[in-house]
Coordinates of C-alpha atoms in Angstrom, one line a residue:
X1282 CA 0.0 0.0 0.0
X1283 CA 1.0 3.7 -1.2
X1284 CA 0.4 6.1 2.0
X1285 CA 2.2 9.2 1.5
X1286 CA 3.4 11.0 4.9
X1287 CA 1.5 12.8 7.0
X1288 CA -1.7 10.5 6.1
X1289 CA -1.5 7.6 8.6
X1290 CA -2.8 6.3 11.5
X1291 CA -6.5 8.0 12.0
X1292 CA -6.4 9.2 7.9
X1293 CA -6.0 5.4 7.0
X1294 CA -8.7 3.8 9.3
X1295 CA -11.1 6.7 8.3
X1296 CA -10.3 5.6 4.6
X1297 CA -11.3 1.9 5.2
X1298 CA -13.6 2.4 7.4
X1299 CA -15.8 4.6 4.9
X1300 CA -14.9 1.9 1.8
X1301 CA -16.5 -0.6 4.0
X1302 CA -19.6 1.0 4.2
X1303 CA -20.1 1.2 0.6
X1304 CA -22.0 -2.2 1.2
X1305 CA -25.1 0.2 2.0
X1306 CA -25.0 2.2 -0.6
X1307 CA -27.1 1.1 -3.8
X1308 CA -24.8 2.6 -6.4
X1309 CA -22.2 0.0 -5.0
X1310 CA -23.6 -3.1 -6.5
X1311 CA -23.9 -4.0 -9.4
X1312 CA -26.3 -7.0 -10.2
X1313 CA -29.2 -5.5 -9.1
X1314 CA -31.3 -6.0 -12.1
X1315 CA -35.2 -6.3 -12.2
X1316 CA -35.5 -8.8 -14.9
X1317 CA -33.8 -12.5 -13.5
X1318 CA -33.2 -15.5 -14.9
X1319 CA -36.8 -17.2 -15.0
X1320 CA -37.0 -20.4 -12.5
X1321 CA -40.0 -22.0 -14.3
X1322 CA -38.4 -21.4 -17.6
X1323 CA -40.1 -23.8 -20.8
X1324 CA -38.6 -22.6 -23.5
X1325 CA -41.0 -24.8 -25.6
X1326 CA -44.1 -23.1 -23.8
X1327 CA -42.6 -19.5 -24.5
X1328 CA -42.4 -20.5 -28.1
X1329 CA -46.4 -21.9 -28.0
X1330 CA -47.3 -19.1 -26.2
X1331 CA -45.7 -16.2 -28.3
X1332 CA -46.8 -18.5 -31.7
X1333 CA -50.4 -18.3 -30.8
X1334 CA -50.0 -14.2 -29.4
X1335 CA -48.7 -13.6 -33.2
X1336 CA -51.1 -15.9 -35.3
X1337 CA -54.5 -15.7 -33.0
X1338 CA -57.6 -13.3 -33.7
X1339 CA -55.7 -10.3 -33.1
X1340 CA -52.3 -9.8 -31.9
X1341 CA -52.1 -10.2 -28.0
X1342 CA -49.3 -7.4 -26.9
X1343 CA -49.5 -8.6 -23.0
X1344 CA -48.9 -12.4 -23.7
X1345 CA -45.8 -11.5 -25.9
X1346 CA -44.7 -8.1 -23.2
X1347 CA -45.3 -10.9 -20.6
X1348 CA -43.1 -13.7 -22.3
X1349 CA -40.2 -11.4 -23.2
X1350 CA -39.8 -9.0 -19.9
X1351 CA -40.0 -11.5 -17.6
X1352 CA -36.8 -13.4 -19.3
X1353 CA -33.5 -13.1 -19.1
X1354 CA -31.5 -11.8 -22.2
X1355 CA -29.9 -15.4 -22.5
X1356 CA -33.5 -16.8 -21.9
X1357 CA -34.2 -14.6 -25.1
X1358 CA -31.9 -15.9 -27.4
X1359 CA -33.3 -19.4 -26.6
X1360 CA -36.2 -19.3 -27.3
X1361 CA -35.7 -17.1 -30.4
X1362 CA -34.0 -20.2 -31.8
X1363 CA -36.3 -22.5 -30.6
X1364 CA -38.5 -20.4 -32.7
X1365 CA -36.6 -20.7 -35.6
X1366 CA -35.9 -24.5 -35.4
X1367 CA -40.2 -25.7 -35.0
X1368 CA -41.5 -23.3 -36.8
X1369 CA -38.8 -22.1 -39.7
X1370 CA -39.5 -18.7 -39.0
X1371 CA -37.5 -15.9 -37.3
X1372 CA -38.8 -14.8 -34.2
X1373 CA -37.9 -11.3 -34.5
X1374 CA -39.1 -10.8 -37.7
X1375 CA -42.3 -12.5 -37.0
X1376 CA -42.7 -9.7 -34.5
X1377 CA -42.1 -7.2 -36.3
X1378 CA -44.3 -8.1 -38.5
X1379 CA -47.0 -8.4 -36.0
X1380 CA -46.3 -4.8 -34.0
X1381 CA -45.5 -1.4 -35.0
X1382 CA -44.5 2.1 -33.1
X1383 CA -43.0 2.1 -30.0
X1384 CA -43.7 -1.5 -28.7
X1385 CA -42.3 -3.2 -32.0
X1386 CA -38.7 -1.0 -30.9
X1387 CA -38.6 -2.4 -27.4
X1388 CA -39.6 -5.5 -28.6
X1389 CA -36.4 -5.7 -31.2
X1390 CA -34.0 -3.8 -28.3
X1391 CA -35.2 -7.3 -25.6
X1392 CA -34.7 -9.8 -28.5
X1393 CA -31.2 -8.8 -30.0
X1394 CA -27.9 -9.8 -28.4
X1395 CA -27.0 -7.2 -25.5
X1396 CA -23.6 -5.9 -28.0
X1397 CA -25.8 -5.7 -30.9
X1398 CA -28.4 -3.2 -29.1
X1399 CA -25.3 -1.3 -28.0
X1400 CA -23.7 -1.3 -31.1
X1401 CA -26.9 0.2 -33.0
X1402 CA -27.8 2.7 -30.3
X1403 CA -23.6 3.8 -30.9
X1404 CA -24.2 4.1 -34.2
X1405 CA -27.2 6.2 -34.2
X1406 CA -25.9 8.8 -32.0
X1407 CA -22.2 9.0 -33.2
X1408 CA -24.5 9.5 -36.9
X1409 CA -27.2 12.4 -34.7
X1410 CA -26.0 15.7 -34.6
X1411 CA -25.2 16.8 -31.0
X1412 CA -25.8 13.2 -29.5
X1413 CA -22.5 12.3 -29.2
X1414 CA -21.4 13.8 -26.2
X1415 CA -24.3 12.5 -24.6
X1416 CA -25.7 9.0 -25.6
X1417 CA -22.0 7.6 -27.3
X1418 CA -20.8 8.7 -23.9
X1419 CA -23.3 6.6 -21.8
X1420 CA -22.8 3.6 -23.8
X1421 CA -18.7 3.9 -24.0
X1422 CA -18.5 5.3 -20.1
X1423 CA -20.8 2.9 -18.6
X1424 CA -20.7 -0.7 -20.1
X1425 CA -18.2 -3.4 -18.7
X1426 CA -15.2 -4.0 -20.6
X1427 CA -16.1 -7.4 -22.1
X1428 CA -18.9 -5.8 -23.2
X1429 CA -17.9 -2.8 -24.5
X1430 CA -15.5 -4.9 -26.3
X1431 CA -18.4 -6.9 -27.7
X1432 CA -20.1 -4.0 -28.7
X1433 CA -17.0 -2.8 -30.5
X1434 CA -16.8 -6.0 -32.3
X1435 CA -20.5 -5.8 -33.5
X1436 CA -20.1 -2.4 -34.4
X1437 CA -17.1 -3.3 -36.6
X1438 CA -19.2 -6.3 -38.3
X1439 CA -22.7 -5.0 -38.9
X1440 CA -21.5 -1.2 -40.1
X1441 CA -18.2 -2.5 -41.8
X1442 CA -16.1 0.2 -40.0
X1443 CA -14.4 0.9 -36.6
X1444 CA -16.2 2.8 -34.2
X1445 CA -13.0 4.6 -33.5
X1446 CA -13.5 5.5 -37.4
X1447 CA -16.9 7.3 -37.2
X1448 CA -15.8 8.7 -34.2
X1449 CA -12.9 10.3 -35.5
X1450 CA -15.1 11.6 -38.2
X1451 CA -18.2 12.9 -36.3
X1452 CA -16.5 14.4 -33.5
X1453 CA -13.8 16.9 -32.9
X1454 CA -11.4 18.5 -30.6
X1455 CA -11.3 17.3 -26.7
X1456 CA -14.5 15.6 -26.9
X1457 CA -13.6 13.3 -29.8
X1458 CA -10.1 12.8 -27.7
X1459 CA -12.9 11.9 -24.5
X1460 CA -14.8 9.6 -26.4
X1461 CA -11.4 7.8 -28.5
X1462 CA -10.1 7.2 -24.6
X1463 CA -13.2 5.5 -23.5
X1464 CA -13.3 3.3 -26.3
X1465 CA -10.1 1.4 -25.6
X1466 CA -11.8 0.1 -22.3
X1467 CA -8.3 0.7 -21.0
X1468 CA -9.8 1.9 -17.0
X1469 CA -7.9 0.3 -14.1
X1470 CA -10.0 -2.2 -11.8
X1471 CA -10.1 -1.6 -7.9
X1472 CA -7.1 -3.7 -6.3
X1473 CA -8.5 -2.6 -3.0
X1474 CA -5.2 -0.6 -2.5
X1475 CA -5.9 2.6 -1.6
X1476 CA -2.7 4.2 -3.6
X1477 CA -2.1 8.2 -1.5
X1478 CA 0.6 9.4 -3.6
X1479 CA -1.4 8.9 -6.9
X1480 CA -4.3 10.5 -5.5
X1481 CA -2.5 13.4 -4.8
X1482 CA -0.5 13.2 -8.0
X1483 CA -3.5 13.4 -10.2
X1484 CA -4.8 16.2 -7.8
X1485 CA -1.9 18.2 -8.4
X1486 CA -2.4 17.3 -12.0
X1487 CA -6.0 18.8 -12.7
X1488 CA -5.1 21.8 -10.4
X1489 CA -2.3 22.8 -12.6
X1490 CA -4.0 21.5 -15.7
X1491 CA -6.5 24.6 -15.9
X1492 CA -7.4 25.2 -19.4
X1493 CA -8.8 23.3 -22.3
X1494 CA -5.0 23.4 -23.8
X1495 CA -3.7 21.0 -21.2
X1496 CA -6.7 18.9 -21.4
X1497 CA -5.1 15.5 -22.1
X1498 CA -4.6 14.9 -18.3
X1499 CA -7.9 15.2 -17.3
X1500 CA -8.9 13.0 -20.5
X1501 CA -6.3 10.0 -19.0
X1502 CA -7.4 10.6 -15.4
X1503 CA -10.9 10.8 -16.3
X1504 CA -10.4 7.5 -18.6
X1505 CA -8.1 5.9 -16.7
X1506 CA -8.9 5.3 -13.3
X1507 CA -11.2 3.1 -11.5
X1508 CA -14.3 4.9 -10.0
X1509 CA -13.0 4.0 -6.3
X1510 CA -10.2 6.2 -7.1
X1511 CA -11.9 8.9 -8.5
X1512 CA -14.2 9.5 -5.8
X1513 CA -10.9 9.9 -3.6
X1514 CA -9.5 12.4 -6.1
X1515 CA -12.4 14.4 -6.1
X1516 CA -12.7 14.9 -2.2
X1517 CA -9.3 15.8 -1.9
X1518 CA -9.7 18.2 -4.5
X1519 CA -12.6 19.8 -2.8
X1520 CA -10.4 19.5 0.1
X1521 CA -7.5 21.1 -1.2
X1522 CA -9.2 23.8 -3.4
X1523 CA -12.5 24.4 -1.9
X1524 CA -14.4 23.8 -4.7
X1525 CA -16.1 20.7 -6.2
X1526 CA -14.0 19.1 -9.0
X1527 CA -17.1 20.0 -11.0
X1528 CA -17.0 23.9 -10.9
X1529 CA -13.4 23.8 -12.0
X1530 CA -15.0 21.8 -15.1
X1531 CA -17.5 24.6 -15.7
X1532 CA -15.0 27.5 -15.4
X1533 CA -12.4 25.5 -18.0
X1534 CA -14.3 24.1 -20.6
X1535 CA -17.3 24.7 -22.9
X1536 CA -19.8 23.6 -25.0
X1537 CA -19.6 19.8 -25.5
X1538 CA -16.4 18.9 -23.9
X1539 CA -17.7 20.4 -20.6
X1540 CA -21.1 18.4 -21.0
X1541 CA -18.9 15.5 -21.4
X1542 CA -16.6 15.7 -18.8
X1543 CA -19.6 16.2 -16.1
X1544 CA -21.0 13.4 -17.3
X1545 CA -18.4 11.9 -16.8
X1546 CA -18.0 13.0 -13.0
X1547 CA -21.3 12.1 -12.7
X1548 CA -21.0 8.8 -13.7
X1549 CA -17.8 8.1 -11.8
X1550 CA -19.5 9.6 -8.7
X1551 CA -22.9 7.3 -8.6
X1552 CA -23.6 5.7 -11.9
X1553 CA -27.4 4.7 -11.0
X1554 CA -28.1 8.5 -9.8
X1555 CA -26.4 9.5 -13.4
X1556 CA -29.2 7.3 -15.3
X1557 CA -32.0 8.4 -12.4
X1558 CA -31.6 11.8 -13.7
X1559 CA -31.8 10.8 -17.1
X1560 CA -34.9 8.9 -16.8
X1561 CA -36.4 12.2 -15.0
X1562 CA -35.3 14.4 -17.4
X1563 CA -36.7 12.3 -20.4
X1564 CA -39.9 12.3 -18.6
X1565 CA -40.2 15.5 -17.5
X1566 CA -40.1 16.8 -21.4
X1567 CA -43.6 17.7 -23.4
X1568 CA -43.6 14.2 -24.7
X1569 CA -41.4 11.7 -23.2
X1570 CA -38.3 11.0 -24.7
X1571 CA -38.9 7.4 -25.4
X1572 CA -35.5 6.8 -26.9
X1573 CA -33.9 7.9 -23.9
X1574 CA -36.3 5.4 -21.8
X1575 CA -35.8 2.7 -23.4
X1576 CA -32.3 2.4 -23.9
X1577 CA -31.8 3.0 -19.9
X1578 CA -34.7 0.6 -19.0
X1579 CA -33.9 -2.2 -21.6
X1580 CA -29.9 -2.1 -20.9
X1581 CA -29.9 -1.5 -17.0
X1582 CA -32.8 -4.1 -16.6
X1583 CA -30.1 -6.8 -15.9
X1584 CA -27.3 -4.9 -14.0
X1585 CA -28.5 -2.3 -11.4
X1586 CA -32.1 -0.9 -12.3
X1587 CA -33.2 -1.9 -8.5
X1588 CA -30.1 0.7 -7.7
X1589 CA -31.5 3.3 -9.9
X1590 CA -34.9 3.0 -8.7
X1591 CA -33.9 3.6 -5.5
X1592 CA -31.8 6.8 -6.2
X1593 CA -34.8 7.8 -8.4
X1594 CA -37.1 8.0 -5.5
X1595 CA -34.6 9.1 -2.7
X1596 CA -33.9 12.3 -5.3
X1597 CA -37.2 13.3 -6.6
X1598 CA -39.7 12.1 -3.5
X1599 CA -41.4 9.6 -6.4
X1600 CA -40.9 7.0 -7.8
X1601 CA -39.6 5.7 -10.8
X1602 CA -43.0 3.2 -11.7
X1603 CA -44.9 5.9 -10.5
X1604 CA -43.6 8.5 -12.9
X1605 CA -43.8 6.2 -16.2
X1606 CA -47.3 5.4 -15.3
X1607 CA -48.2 9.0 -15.2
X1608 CA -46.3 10.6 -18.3
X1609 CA -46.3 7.6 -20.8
X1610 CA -49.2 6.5 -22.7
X1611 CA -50.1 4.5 -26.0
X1612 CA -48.7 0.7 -26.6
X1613 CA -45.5 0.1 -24.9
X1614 CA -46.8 1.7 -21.4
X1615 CA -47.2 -1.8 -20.0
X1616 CA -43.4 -3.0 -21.4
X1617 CA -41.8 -0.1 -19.9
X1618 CA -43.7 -0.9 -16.2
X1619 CA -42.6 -4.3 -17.0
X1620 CA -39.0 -3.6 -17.5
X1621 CA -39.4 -1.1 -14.5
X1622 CA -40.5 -4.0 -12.4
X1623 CA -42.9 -2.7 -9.5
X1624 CA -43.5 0.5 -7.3
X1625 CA -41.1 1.4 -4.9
X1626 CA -42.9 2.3 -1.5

């Protein structure tokens, strides 16, 4: 263990004492996911049942929202080639066939492959003016390595190019730099060593780092470092500075290079608040952003959606299944309570 002097004794059992109680905080896990793996799982009754949803009098959306959110993503793929193999006929397309609008999106975004949703919701925004620095940033920042790797992969196969390609092309300047970084999945893993002299190294690095022109250090430190570490660095700049790593972010950079970098921060600081607030803001518009909603509902649904439930309600006194009930109408309401799970009390 690195402890630089001056910082032992009380300073170190402070430090562990306060990483141990991480356990009770709900952006510390990360498995917390609403949809499971389904215990009474028939993969040849989820194939009768969706068959006679799609060829019945009328198309029944609940039986086929109730079949696919209540499965895991590797439950998915199973029965979509189950599908395939008694009945010659590709799931997905069958359903696409048989919805339309919102529904027929979400249903597509449950039955691809996790990198392949990615990959496509990458593509889109790199290709959408002025959604780079936001939803490219999400997906790069926020997926594990494997797969962001995946994605990467996908990417590479289904649009014939590398991401790092478009990106080049569609961005510029620090935030194409930002996003390049995040691509190479290159950030350091916890050792549970609590490393002092690199904390204040990279302290002393973004204090004299203050402009846009010496920018590359806070892309590496940003990039770089695990979120354990990050959440040291910015207490001890607070600490050393008196003012929130944040503000120094606002007074040194502009436009979408400071949008990115507090996202950033915010992501590195509590990753389920981060998508909380993007879930509020979508739904707070004139008409829900339903892009926004899905994407966060359909890819958190399996990691830590319980987590962002909870930061949801402790932040805006409401909660989550409470505020898509009351903003979203039309076909997909019930898929996105589905995904959402249940009301927290």
């Amino acid at each position: 263990m690195s402890v630089s002097s001056g910082r032992m004794g009380t300073s170190l059992t402070q430090e562990i004492l306060s990483s141990l109680g991480l356990a009770s905080k709900t952006a510390a896990w990360g498995t917390l996911g609403t949809l499971r793996t389904f215990l009474s799982f028939s993969v040849d009754k989820d194939v009768q049942k969706l068959l006679k949803a799609i060829t019945g009098q009328g198309v029944d959306h609940s039986a086929i929202v109730d079949v696919l959110t209540n499965r895991s993503r590797e439950q998915r793929q199973l029965i979509s080639r189950a599908f395939q193999e008694r009945t010659k006929q590709d799931l997905l397309k069958s359903l696409q066939a048989a919805l339309s609008g919102h529904l027929e999106k979400i249903v597509v975004a449950l039955l691809q492959p996790a990198a392949q949703f990615d990959a496509q919701e990458l593509r889109t925004a790199l290709k959408a003016s002025g959604s780079a620095e936001d939803v490219a940033l999400e997906i790069l920042a926020t997926r594990a390595a494997p797969r962001l790797q995946e994605c990467l992969a996908v990417y590479k196969h289904d649009f014939q190019v590398e991401a790092e390609e478009d990106i080049r092309t569609e961005t510029n300047g620090i935030l194409q730099d930002l996003l390049l970084a995040l691509s190479k999945g290159g950030r350091e893993r916890y050792s549970g060593i609590i490393d002092y002299n690199l904390e204040e190294q990279d302290v002393r690095a973004l204090q004299q780092t203050g402009g846009s022109s010496m920018a590359g250090q806070w892309i590496l430190i940003f990039t770089q470092r695990s979120p354990e570490h990050l959440i040291r660095v910015f207490d001890q700049y607070r600490r050393s500075t008196g003012q929130e790593l944040e503000d120094a972010i606002r007074n040194c950079f502009h436009g979408d290079a400071q949008q990115a970098l507090l996202s950033l921060a915010s992501i590195m600081r509590n990753t389920a608040l981060y998508f909380a607030d993007k879930l509020h803001q979508a739904l707070q518009e004139t008409e829900p952003n339903f892009q926004v909603l899905m994407r966060v509902l359909v890819s958190r649904s399996e990691t830590d959606l319980l987590s962002i439930r909870a930061e949801f309600k402790k932040k805006f006194g409401k909660s989550l299944y409470s505020s898509l009930q009351d903003a979203v109408r039309g076909d997909y309401h019930s898929a996105l309570l589905a995904l959402c799970r249940a009301e927290d009390i």
